[in-house]
Short mmCIF file of C-alpha atoms in Angstrom, two decimals:
data_model
loop_
_atom_site.label_atom_id
_atom_site.label_comp_id
_atom_site.label_asym_id
_atom_site.label_seq_id
_atom_site.Cartn_x
_atom_site.Cartn_y
_atom_site.Cartn_z
CA UNK A 12 68.55 38.33 -7.67
CA UNK A 13 65.29 37.94 -5.97
CA UNK A 14 62.50 35.84 -7.34
CA UNK A 15 58.98 36.91 -7.07
CA UNK A 16 56.07 34.46 -7.24
CA UNK A 17 53.44 34.75 -9.75
CA UNK A 18 50.78 33.98 -7.25
CA UNK A 19 49.18 37.07 -5.90
CA UNK A 20 47.33 36.89 -2.44
CA UNK A 21 43.92 38.18 -2.43
CA UNK A 22 40.58 37.96 -0.47
CA UNK A 23 38.70 38.51 -3.74
CA UNK A 24 40.46 35.91 -5.89
CA UNK A 25 37.76 33.34 -5.97
CA UNK A 26 34.69 35.66 -6.44
CA UNK A 27 32.32 34.22 -8.67
CA UNK A 28 29.04 35.28 -10.41
CA UNK A 29 25.87 33.53 -9.37
CA UNK A 30 22.67 34.30 -11.77
CA UNK A 31 19.30 34.40 -10.08
CA UNK A 32 17.02 31.36 -10.68
CA UNK A 33 14.23 31.73 -13.34
CA UNK A 34 11.54 32.72 -10.72
CA UNK A 35 13.73 35.65 -9.23
CA UNK A 36 14.06 37.23 -12.75
CA UNK A 37 11.99 39.88 -14.47
CA UNK A 38 10.43 38.19 -17.37
CA UNK A 39 8.27 39.49 -20.49
CA UNK A 40 9.87 43.13 -20.31
CA UNK A 41 9.64 45.46 -23.23
CA UNK A 42 13.11 46.27 -23.16
CA UNK A 43 14.09 49.34 -25.54
CA UNK A 44 15.55 48.66 -28.84
CA UNK A 45 17.44 51.97 -28.87
CA UNK A 46 21.20 51.71 -30.29
CA UNK A 47 22.13 54.43 -27.89
CA UNK A 48 25.26 53.56 -25.75
CA UNK A 49 23.71 53.79 -22.35
CA UNK A 50 22.92 51.51 -19.55
CA UNK A 51 18.96 51.75 -20.03
CA UNK A 52 18.53 50.63 -16.45
CA UNK A 53 18.75 52.05 -12.81
CA UNK A 54 18.30 50.34 -9.65
CA UNK A 55 18.07 51.04 -5.94
CA UNK A 56 17.11 48.97 -2.81
CA UNK A 57 13.42 49.69 -3.62
CA UNK A 58 13.00 49.59 -7.52
CA UNK A 59 14.47 48.89 -10.76
CA UNK A 60 13.66 51.23 -13.53
CA UNK A 61 14.07 50.24 -17.25
CA UNK A 62 13.69 52.13 -20.51
CA UNK A 63 11.09 50.58 -22.73
CA UNK A 64 9.31 50.90 -25.97
CA UNK A 65 6.49 53.30 -26.22
CA UNK A 66 4.33 54.57 -28.90
CA UNK A 67 4.13 58.09 -29.55
CA UNK A 68 6.87 58.95 -27.12
CA UNK A 69 9.26 57.90 -24.54
CA UNK A 70 8.74 55.97 -21.51
CA UNK A 71 10.29 53.64 -18.85
CA UNK A 72 9.08 51.06 -16.35
CA UNK A 73 9.46 51.33 -12.54
CA UNK A 74 9.07 47.94 -11.06
CA UNK A 75 9.23 47.14 -7.19
CA UNK A 76 12.30 44.89 -6.61
CA UNK A 77 10.60 42.19 -5.00
CA UNK A 78 8.04 41.91 -7.92
CA UNK A 79 9.82 39.28 -9.83
CA UNK A 80 8.49 36.86 -12.39
CA UNK A 81 6.50 37.46 -15.40
CA UNK A 82 5.40 41.33 -16.08
CA UNK A 83 1.87 42.03 -16.73
CA UNK A 84 1.92 43.16 -20.44
CA UNK A 85 -0.28 46.34 -19.29
CA UNK A 86 1.83 47.38 -16.48
CA UNK A 87 1.74 51.03 -15.93
CA UNK A 88 4.84 53.23 -17.40
CA UNK A 89 6.14 56.54 -16.60
CA UNK A 90 5.68 58.43 -19.63
CA UNK A 91 5.73 62.23 -20.37
CA UNK A 92 8.65 62.70 -22.74
CA UNK A 93 7.83 63.37 -26.53
CA UNK A 94 10.77 61.64 -27.68
CA UNK A 95 12.57 58.37 -26.80
CA UNK A 96 13.89 58.19 -23.40
CA UNK A 97 17.97 58.04 -23.41
CA UNK A 98 19.02 57.75 -19.92
CA UNK A 99 17.49 57.41 -16.27
CA UNK A 100 19.37 57.88 -12.91
CA UNK A 101 17.84 57.30 -9.25
CA UNK A 102 18.39 60.04 -6.69
CA UNK A 103 21.25 58.54 -4.44
CA UNK A 104 19.64 60.39 -1.54
CA UNK A 105 16.02 59.54 -2.25
CA UNK A 106 15.02 56.15 -3.31
CA UNK A 107 11.64 57.52 -4.64
CA UNK A 108 12.93 60.22 -6.98
CA UNK A 109 14.33 59.86 -10.54
CA UNK A 110 15.73 61.73 -13.44
CA UNK A 111 15.28 61.01 -17.03
CA UNK A 112 16.30 62.75 -20.22
CA UNK A 113 15.11 62.37 -23.62
CA UNK A 114 15.40 63.05 -27.42
CA UNK A 115 12.90 65.75 -26.89
CA UNK A 116 15.91 68.12 -25.19
CA UNK A 117 14.23 68.05 -21.82
CA UNK A 118 15.17 66.39 -18.53
CA UNK A 119 12.40 65.45 -16.19
CA UNK A 120 12.36 64.86 -12.36
CA UNK A 121 9.64 62.22 -11.18
CA UNK A 122 8.40 61.30 -7.91
CA UNK A 123 7.60 57.80 -7.66
CA UNK A 124 4.60 56.94 -5.05
CA UNK A 125 5.10 54.51 -2.27
CA UNK A 126 1.96 52.58 -3.53
CA UNK A 127 2.19 50.50 -6.32
CA UNK A 128 1.38 52.18 -9.99
CA UNK A 129 -2.34 51.63 -10.95
CA UNK A 130 -2.14 53.63 -13.94
CA UNK A 131 0.60 55.61 -16.21
CA UNK A 132 2.35 58.12 -14.45
CA UNK A 133 2.27 61.41 -16.75
CA UNK A 134 2.70 64.28 -13.87
CA UNK A 135 6.61 65.29 -13.35
CA UNK A 136 7.62 67.21 -10.43
CA UNK A 137 10.30 69.37 -12.27
CA UNK A 138 11.09 70.04 -16.08
CA UNK A 139 14.36 71.14 -17.01
CA UNK A 140 14.64 72.99 -20.38
CA UNK A 141 18.09 74.49 -21.54
CA UNK A 142 19.47 71.95 -24.14
CA UNK A 143 19.08 72.94 -27.78
CA UNK A 144 19.38 69.18 -28.86
CA UNK A 145 18.71 65.97 -27.59
CA UNK A 146 19.90 64.90 -23.98
CA UNK A 147 22.04 61.95 -23.88
CA UNK A 148 23.34 61.77 -20.16
CA UNK A 149 22.16 62.67 -16.68
CA UNK A 150 24.25 62.44 -13.38
CA UNK A 151 23.35 63.23 -9.80
CA UNK A 152 25.98 64.82 -7.75
CA UNK A 153 27.36 62.32 -5.34
CA UNK A 154 27.65 64.33 -2.17
CA UNK A 155 25.45 67.47 -2.53
CA UNK A 156 21.81 67.39 -2.54
CA UNK A 157 19.48 68.64 -5.49
CA UNK A 158 22.39 69.09 -7.95
CA UNK A 159 22.04 67.27 -11.26
CA UNK A 160 24.49 67.34 -14.42
CA UNK A 161 23.17 66.88 -18.09
CA UNK A 162 24.90 66.55 -21.22
CA UNK A 163 23.52 66.91 -24.65
CA UNK A 164 24.09 66.72 -28.48
CA UNK A 165 24.71 70.39 -28.33
CA UNK A 166 28.19 69.71 -26.87
CA UNK A 167 27.30 71.41 -23.71
CA UNK A 168 27.13 70.11 -19.90
CA UNK A 169 24.74 71.94 -17.75
CA UNK A 170 24.49 72.09 -14.05
CA UNK A 171 21.05 72.16 -12.41
CA UNK A 172 20.12 73.36 -9.02
CA UNK A 173 16.68 71.53 -8.28
CA UNK A 174 16.19 73.24 -4.73
CA UNK A 175 13.85 75.91 -6.07
CA UNK A 176 10.07 76.00 -5.98
CA UNK A 177 9.66 76.28 -9.72
CA UNK A 178 8.25 73.46 -11.66
CA UNK A 179 9.92 74.65 -14.88
CA UNK A 180 13.60 75.41 -14.81
CA UNK A 181 14.64 77.14 -17.89
CA UNK A 182 18.36 78.30 -16.78
CA UNK A 183 21.09 76.28 -15.33
CA UNK A 184 23.43 77.54 -12.78
CA UNK A 185 26.33 76.88 -14.81
CA UNK A 186 27.01 75.65 -18.61
CA UNK A 187 30.15 74.22 -19.55
CA UNK A 188 30.93 74.73 -23.50
CA UNK A 189 34.43 73.27 -23.74
CA UNK A 190 33.77 69.99 -25.54
CA UNK A 191 33.90 70.19 -29.45
CA UNK A 192 31.89 67.01 -30.07
CA UNK A 193 29.15 64.84 -28.47
CA UNK A 194 29.94 63.81 -24.73
CA UNK A 195 30.17 60.01 -24.36
CA UNK A 196 30.17 59.86 -20.49
CA UNK A 197 30.53 61.66 -17.26
CA UNK A 198 32.41 60.39 -13.76
CA UNK A 199 32.76 62.36 -10.63
CA UNK A 200 35.49 61.81 -8.18
CA UNK A 201 34.21 60.71 -4.53
CA UNK A 202 33.77 64.09 -3.11
CA UNK A 203 32.13 65.70 -6.47
CA UNK A 204 35.09 68.27 -6.53
CA UNK A 205 35.94 66.94 -10.06
CA UNK A 206 34.33 66.07 -13.31
CA UNK A 207 36.01 63.57 -15.75
CA UNK A 208 34.33 63.34 -19.47
CA UNK A 209 34.89 61.77 -22.71
CA UNK A 210 33.95 63.03 -25.91
CA UNK A 211 33.46 61.80 -29.52
CA UNK A 212 36.81 63.61 -30.34
CA UNK A 213 38.32 60.74 -28.05
CA UNK A 214 39.87 63.08 -25.62
CA UNK A 215 39.66 62.62 -21.70
CA UNK A 216 38.99 65.93 -19.89
CA UNK A 217 39.09 66.66 -16.11
CA UNK A 218 36.83 69.63 -15.29
CA UNK A 219 36.12 71.86 -12.33
CA UNK A 220 32.16 71.53 -12.42
CA UNK A 221 31.68 74.69 -10.57
CA UNK A 222 33.95 77.12 -12.67
CA UNK A 223 33.62 74.86 -15.89
CA UNK A 224 37.37 75.28 -16.51
CA UNK A 225 39.49 72.42 -18.01
CA UNK A 226 42.15 71.36 -15.61
CA UNK A 227 43.32 68.38 -17.69
CA UNK A 228 43.05 67.36 -21.13
CA UNK A 229 44.50 64.15 -22.75
CA UNK A 230 45.37 64.03 -26.31
CA UNK A 231 47.06 60.65 -26.47
CA UNK A 232 46.60 59.20 -30.02
CA UNK A 233 47.15 55.42 -29.18
CA UNK A 234 44.00 55.08 -27.06
CA UNK A 235 40.68 56.39 -28.17
CA UNK A 236 38.57 56.81 -25.05
CA UNK A 237 34.92 55.80 -25.07
CA UNK A 238 33.86 55.82 -21.21
CA UNK A 239 35.91 57.09 -18.21
CA UNK A 240 35.60 56.57 -14.44
CA UNK A 241 37.26 57.72 -11.43
CA UNK A 242 38.94 54.99 -9.42
CA UNK A 243 37.99 56.26 -6.06
CA UNK A 244 40.68 57.98 -3.93
CA UNK A 245 43.47 56.50 -5.91
CA UNK A 246 43.75 59.73 -7.81
CA UNK A 247 43.65 57.63 -10.92
CA UNK A 248 41.18 57.44 -13.96
CA UNK A 249 40.28 54.34 -15.88
CA UNK A 250 39.25 54.68 -19.41
CA UNK A 251 37.74 52.19 -22.00
CA UNK A 252 37.92 52.27 -25.58
CA UNK A 253 39.70 51.26 -28.65
CA UNK A 254 43.45 51.01 -29.63
CA UNK A 255 44.84 52.10 -33.05
CA UNK A 256 44.10 48.53 -34.34
CA UNK A 257 40.58 48.75 -33.15
CA UNK A 258 40.98 46.32 -30.31
CA UNK A 259 38.91 46.95 -27.25
CA UNK A 260 41.40 48.49 -24.69
CA UNK A 261 41.56 49.83 -21.07
CA UNK A 262 43.82 52.57 -19.87
CA UNK A 263 44.80 53.67 -16.37
CA UNK A 264 45.59 57.51 -16.07
CA UNK A 265 47.20 59.72 -13.47
CA UNK A 266 44.57 62.54 -12.84
CA UNK A 267 47.25 64.98 -12.65
CA UNK A 268 48.88 64.03 -15.82
CA UNK A 269 47.08 62.69 -18.66
CA UNK A 270 49.70 63.01 -21.32
CA UNK A 271 50.46 59.20 -21.25
CA UNK A 272 48.55 56.42 -19.64
CA UNK A 273 50.15 54.68 -16.84
CA UNK A 274 49.28 51.43 -18.48
CA UNK A 275 47.27 49.87 -21.12
CA UNK A 276 45.42 46.44 -21.57
CA UNK A 277 44.00 45.12 -24.67
CA UNK A 278 41.13 42.75 -24.45
CA UNK A 279 39.66 41.37 -27.61
CA UNK A 280 38.56 42.52 -31.22
CA UNK A 281 34.76 42.80 -30.52
CA UNK A 282 33.11 46.10 -31.31
CA UNK A 283 30.63 46.49 -28.33
CA UNK A 284 31.21 49.36 -25.99
CA UNK A 285 32.80 48.52 -22.51
CA UNK A 286 30.96 49.79 -19.33
CA UNK A 287 33.37 49.93 -16.44
CA UNK A 288 32.21 49.87 -12.75
CA UNK A 289 34.33 50.59 -9.83
CA UNK A 290 33.77 49.36 -6.36
CA UNK A 291 35.83 51.49 -4.07
CA UNK A 292 35.19 49.46 -0.86
CA UNK A 293 36.65 46.54 -2.26
CA UNK A 294 38.89 48.23 -5.06
CA UNK A 295 37.43 45.74 -7.66
CA UNK A 296 36.81 46.91 -11.25
CA UNK A 297 34.10 45.14 -13.33
CA UNK A 298 34.04 45.48 -17.00
CA UNK A 299 30.84 44.80 -19.00
CA UNK A 300 30.58 44.78 -22.81
CA UNK A 301 27.49 45.71 -24.64
CA UNK A 302 26.51 42.51 -26.74
CA UNK A 303 28.82 40.26 -24.59
CA UNK A 304 27.65 37.48 -22.18
CA UNK A 305 30.64 37.79 -20.04
CA UNK A 306 31.58 40.24 -17.15
CA UNK A 307 35.29 40.66 -16.31
CA UNK A 308 36.66 41.70 -12.90
CA UNK A 309 39.97 42.96 -11.77
CA UNK A 310 41.60 44.17 -8.35
CA UNK A 311 42.89 47.69 -8.63
CA UNK A 312 46.05 48.62 -6.84
CA UNK A 313 47.86 51.86 -6.49
CA UNK A 314 51.43 50.28 -7.81
CA UNK A 315 52.02 48.78 -11.08
CA UNK A 316 50.31 46.72 -12.99
CA UNK A 317 47.50 48.62 -11.50
CA UNK A 318 45.15 46.10 -12.77
CA UNK A 319 45.19 42.60 -11.58
CA UNK A 320 42.80 40.15 -13.56
CA UNK A 321 40.80 37.82 -11.39
CA UNK A 322 38.44 36.06 -13.60
CA UNK A 323 35.29 36.40 -15.54
CA UNK A 324 31.65 35.46 -15.37
CA UNK A 325 30.23 33.86 -18.51
CA UNK A 326 27.24 33.65 -19.86
CA UNK A 327 25.68 32.71 -23.38
CA UNK A 328 22.98 35.49 -23.12
CA UNK A 329 24.25 38.87 -24.34
CA UNK A 330 23.33 42.17 -22.31
CA UNK A 331 21.99 45.15 -24.17
CA UNK A 332 22.35 47.46 -20.95
CA UNK A 333 23.05 46.87 -17.30
CA UNK A 334 21.83 47.99 -14.22
CA UNK A 335 23.94 48.11 -10.58
CA UNK A 336 22.34 47.83 -7.08
CA UNK A 337 23.98 50.27 -4.61
CA UNK A 338 26.21 48.75 -1.69
CA UNK A 339 23.19 49.29 0.84
CA UNK A 340 20.98 47.01 -1.24
CA UNK A 341 23.15 43.93 -1.08
CA UNK A 342 22.71 40.68 1.05
CA UNK A 343 25.61 40.82 3.28
CA UNK A 344 24.45 37.17 4.67
CA UNK A 345 25.42 35.75 1.47
CA UNK A 346 28.64 37.67 1.23
CA UNK A 347 27.43 39.42 -1.76
CA UNK A 348 29.59 42.32 -2.83
CA UNK A 349 28.27 43.54 -6.15
CA UNK A 350 24.93 42.90 -8.19
CA UNK A 351 24.27 43.40 -11.92
CA UNK A 352 21.01 43.57 -13.53
CA UNK A 353 21.57 42.15 -17.14
CA UNK A 354 18.96 43.51 -19.73
CA UNK A 355 18.57 40.37 -22.31
CA UNK A 356 16.58 41.84 -25.10
CA UNK A 357 16.51 38.42 -27.11
CA UNK A 358 14.35 36.86 -23.96
CA UNK A 359 12.69 40.18 -22.88
CA UNK A 360 14.44 39.29 -19.50
CA UNK A 361 16.38 41.04 -16.76
CA UNK A 362 18.62 38.61 -14.98
CA UNK A 363 20.15 39.51 -11.56
CA UNK A 364 23.82 38.51 -11.16
CA UNK A 365 25.35 38.48 -7.81
CA UNK A 366 29.16 38.69 -7.15
CA UNK A 367 29.88 36.53 -4.34
CA UNK A 368 32.89 35.87 -1.97
CA UNK A 369 32.88 32.35 -0.94
CA UNK A 370 33.00 32.46 2.91
CA UNK A 371 32.00 29.20 5.34
CA UNK A 372 31.01 31.68 8.28
CA UNK A 373 27.34 32.89 8.40
CA UNK A 374 28.42 35.78 10.60
CA UNK A 375 28.94 39.43 9.19
CA UNK A 376 32.20 39.66 7.39
CA UNK A 377 33.62 42.86 8.52
CA UNK A 378 36.58 42.71 6.15
CA UNK A 379 34.67 42.75 2.94
CA UNK A 380 31.97 45.45 4.03
CA UNK A 381 33.65 48.49 5.18
CA UNK A 382 31.62 51.60 5.77
CA UNK A 383 30.07 52.79 2.56
CA UNK A 384 28.10 55.65 1.36
CA UNK A 385 24.50 56.07 2.79
CA UNK A 386 21.39 58.12 1.87
CA UNK A 387 22.41 61.28 3.65
CA UNK A 388 24.11 64.17 1.54
CA UNK A 389 26.98 65.88 3.12
CA UNK A 390 26.29 68.97 1.54
CA UNK A 391 23.28 71.27 0.55
CA UNK A 392 23.02 72.71 -3.16
CA UNK A 393 23.87 76.21 -1.98
CA UNK A 394 26.68 75.04 0.08
CA UNK A 395 28.36 73.17 -2.91
CA UNK A 396 27.79 76.21 -5.15
CA UNK A 397 29.28 78.50 -2.73
CA UNK A 398 32.72 76.22 -3.05
CA UNK A 399 32.35 73.69 0.05
CA UNK A 400 33.66 70.05 -0.74
CA UNK A 401 32.97 67.19 1.57
CA UNK A 402 33.33 63.40 0.91
CA UNK A 403 30.05 61.06 1.51
CA UNK A 404 28.52 60.07 4.59
CA UNK A 405 29.27 56.72 5.45
CA UNK A 406 27.24 54.13 7.00
CA UNK A 407 27.89 50.51 8.13
CA UNK A 408 26.31 47.29 6.52
CA UNK A 409 25.99 45.35 9.53
CA UNK A 410 22.60 44.16 10.01
CA UNK A 411 20.66 45.95 12.61
CA UNK A 412 22.88 49.06 12.39
CA UNK A 413 21.30 52.18 11.95
CA UNK A 414 20.54 53.07 8.14
CA UNK A 415 19.73 56.47 7.03
CA UNK A 416 16.40 56.59 4.83
CA UNK A 417 14.91 59.56 2.86
CA UNK A 418 11.61 58.11 2.83
CA UNK A 419 9.14 55.80 4.81
CA UNK A 420 9.60 52.20 3.60
CA UNK A 421 6.95 50.54 1.27
CA UNK A 422 4.14 48.66 2.85
CA UNK A 423 5.28 44.89 3.28
CA UNK A 424 1.60 43.56 3.21
CA UNK A 425 -1.82 45.00 1.90
CA UNK A 426 -3.90 46.87 4.21
CA UNK A 427 -6.72 44.65 3.94
CA UNK A 428 -5.46 42.05 6.45
CA UNK A 429 -7.84 41.51 9.50
CA UNK A 430 -6.61 41.84 13.16
CA UNK A 431 -5.78 38.20 13.57
CA UNK A 432 -3.34 38.12 10.63
CA UNK A 433 -1.73 41.56 11.66
CA UNK A 434 -0.79 40.00 14.99
CA UNK A 435 0.53 36.86 13.57
CA UNK A 436 2.53 39.11 11.07
CA UNK A 437 3.78 41.61 13.63
CA UNK A 438 4.38 39.56 16.69
CA UNK A 439 5.67 36.41 14.78
CA UNK A 440 3.45 34.16 17.21
CA UNK A 441 -0.13 33.00 17.43
CA UNK A 442 -2.77 35.62 18.22
CA UNK A 443 -4.13 34.05 21.24
CA UNK A 444 -0.56 33.43 22.93
CA UNK A 445 0.58 35.73 25.55
CA UNK A 446 3.01 38.28 24.81
CA UNK A 447 6.50 37.88 26.03
CA UNK A 448 6.22 40.73 28.77
CA UNK A 449 3.06 38.89 30.32
CA UNK A 450 4.44 35.47 30.31
CA UNK A 451 5.40 33.60 33.41
CA UNK A 452 9.13 33.71 33.97
CA UNK A 453 9.84 30.04 33.83
CA UNK A 454 7.94 29.81 30.52
CA UNK A 455 9.89 32.64 29.20
CA UNK A 456 13.21 31.54 30.32
CA UNK A 457 12.49 27.99 28.68
CA UNK A 458 11.40 29.35 25.51
CA UNK A 459 14.65 31.69 25.27
CA UNK A 460 16.74 28.71 26.13
CA UNK A 461 15.17 26.59 23.63
CA UNK A 462 15.71 29.24 20.68
CA UNK A 463 19.23 29.62 21.73
CA UNK A 464 19.78 25.83 21.12
CA UNK A 465 18.23 26.05 17.85
CA UNK A 466 20.31 28.96 16.78
CA UNK A 467 23.92 28.72 15.21
CA UNK A 468 25.51 31.87 14.05
CA UNK A 469 21.95 33.23 13.68
CA UNK A 470 20.86 30.35 11.68
CA UNK A 471 17.94 28.29 12.70
CA UNK A 472 18.61 24.73 11.98
CA UNK A 473 14.98 23.57 11.79
CA UNK A 474 13.87 26.36 9.26
CA UNK A 475 16.40 25.65 6.67
CA UNK A 476 15.12 25.74 2.76
CA UNK A 477 16.10 22.99 0.75
CA UNK A 478 19.21 23.88 -1.21
CA UNK A 479 18.82 24.98 -5.00
CA UNK A 480 22.43 24.90 -6.10
CA UNK A 481 25.34 23.14 -5.84
CA UNK A 482 26.99 26.00 -3.54
CA UNK A 483 24.19 26.32 -1.41
CA UNK A 484 24.59 22.57 -0.89
CA UNK A 485 28.05 22.82 0.15
CA UNK A 486 27.24 25.74 2.53
CA UNK A 487 24.38 23.50 4.11
CA UNK A 488 27.05 20.54 4.64
CA UNK A 489 29.37 23.08 6.30
CA UNK A 490 26.82 24.43 8.68
CA UNK A 491 25.72 20.79 9.68
CA UNK A 492 29.57 19.86 10.26
CA UNK A 493 29.75 23.00 12.33
CA UNK A 494 26.71 22.10 14.24
CA UNK A 495 28.00 18.45 14.93
CA UNK A 496 31.31 19.80 16.09
CA UNK A 497 29.32 22.09 18.52
CA UNK A 498 27.20 19.41 20.01
CA UNK A 499 30.00 16.88 20.36
CA UNK A 500 32.01 19.68 22.23
CA UNK A 501 29.00 20.29 24.41
CA UNK A 502 28.68 16.60 25.17
CA UNK A 503 32.39 16.36 25.85
CA UNK A 504 31.90 19.18 28.37
CA UNK A 505 28.96 17.76 30.04
CA UNK A 506 30.74 14.32 30.74
CA UNK A 507 33.56 16.31 32.05
CA UNK A 508 31.44 18.29 34.66
CA UNK A 509 29.82 14.84 35.42
CA UNK A 510 32.93 13.36 36.32
CA UNK A 511 33.93 16.30 38.42
CA UNK A 512 30.69 16.13 40.07
CA UNK A 513 31.20 12.57 40.94
CA UNK A 514 34.64 12.90 42.25
CA UNK A 515 33.43 15.71 44.68
CA UNK A 516 30.64 13.44 45.98
CA UNK A 517 33.24 10.88 46.49
CA UNK A 518 35.35 13.09 48.34
CA UNK A 519 32.65 14.18 50.65
CA UNK A 520 31.65 10.87 51.50
CA UNK A 521 35.27 9.69 52.40
CA UNK A 522 35.55 12.95 54.65
CA UNK A 523 32.15 11.91 56.38
CA UNK A 524 33.33 8.62 57.03
CA UNK A 525 36.62 9.67 58.47
CA UNK A 526 34.74 11.63 61.16
#
């Protein structure tokens, strides 16, 4: 009889959540009071968008990511809907384009200007009109450009092709009418060839998004699904919902057979909806409960028990909604593998929470950052509509590697700087110093050698900011120990070289005395 230890080796076993400091949060944000079960927040590497309260219609805020602190009460809004905004999603291939849907039965596509908003944005680029009742969800296709999906309270899923010159689109390219009640969630597989939905009738369906045909349907009575998610390339689904005894529950399904779940796990007896987020790069699953303060996370495997509990991030501040940063916007220098933006309505606060893998080394960690989806679509809208399927175009997160960008970057400084300040900012040196190319060779070599002695693993020991947390203090201690060890090795090498040189001089003298 073989014995299997309970301990399971994993590089993500000690992942911990690190909330941002007060000055790095977004304060005084008028977060919506809607009771709709949605995220109410969308994030990309440039902006954070939040559904807000607005009299006489629906609106949302678009805040530059680096504009933290207290928000101006008169900050401009994106407003144009006649009813409350229910969902917002950034285009994965364009950081300056966002889709919104509303109770007024319309979907609007907005172009966010590269400059900061100075007044309310009311002019939209496109308006999609096809639903008979309010629209609750919008989803961009993960690999095809200009393909948008929407679901409404008319029990229909509509497929829109935005690759047209028309500003108002009245007819979708496809309408899927297989649902018998309100659609609660939608999720694509990595190539976008399959669409999974959950409905208020508590059934999970897998659809062909182009033909609108139902490929699989779950009618299991022991699990009432609320949200559903494709688990990357594992050919499995994860759903969150409730059990027969109204306990919050997760279930893993085989996408080719939805008759019975592969595994089920009860969590607790709370009533808030569970939002699942899956990171295919690390095979980690994060479960966020509406009204909870904690975030549970698991490691997903293809073999049973499929879900391996790691730990949870705990907080006393309950979240009403949640936003997630795409992988290309993470800080790889601090080993950040996921980042949440918690909407805390009790404090009118948006709090970033970073999930970090504790590592001592400051170098790029290749094992936790595999190639991830970039900003370039792999298919055009017409190619996808004609039946082609392709996976996402992958890019590396290594600093300095070529990143794909769909729009020019935001200006890092105001245009009112004088020439002297521009020289200081651009060259990183004083305006009257010689550029590197015109320096004397000895001076340039001396500066390069001096810079090399200051850098350790790309870290400047003389420009280290004071630590703010215990973890940062430990990291600074490890870096100092590494620097001391390196200097000791350097001193030992110099001593050995000096002894060898003395021995050679002594041998030369003895040889000259013999002759």
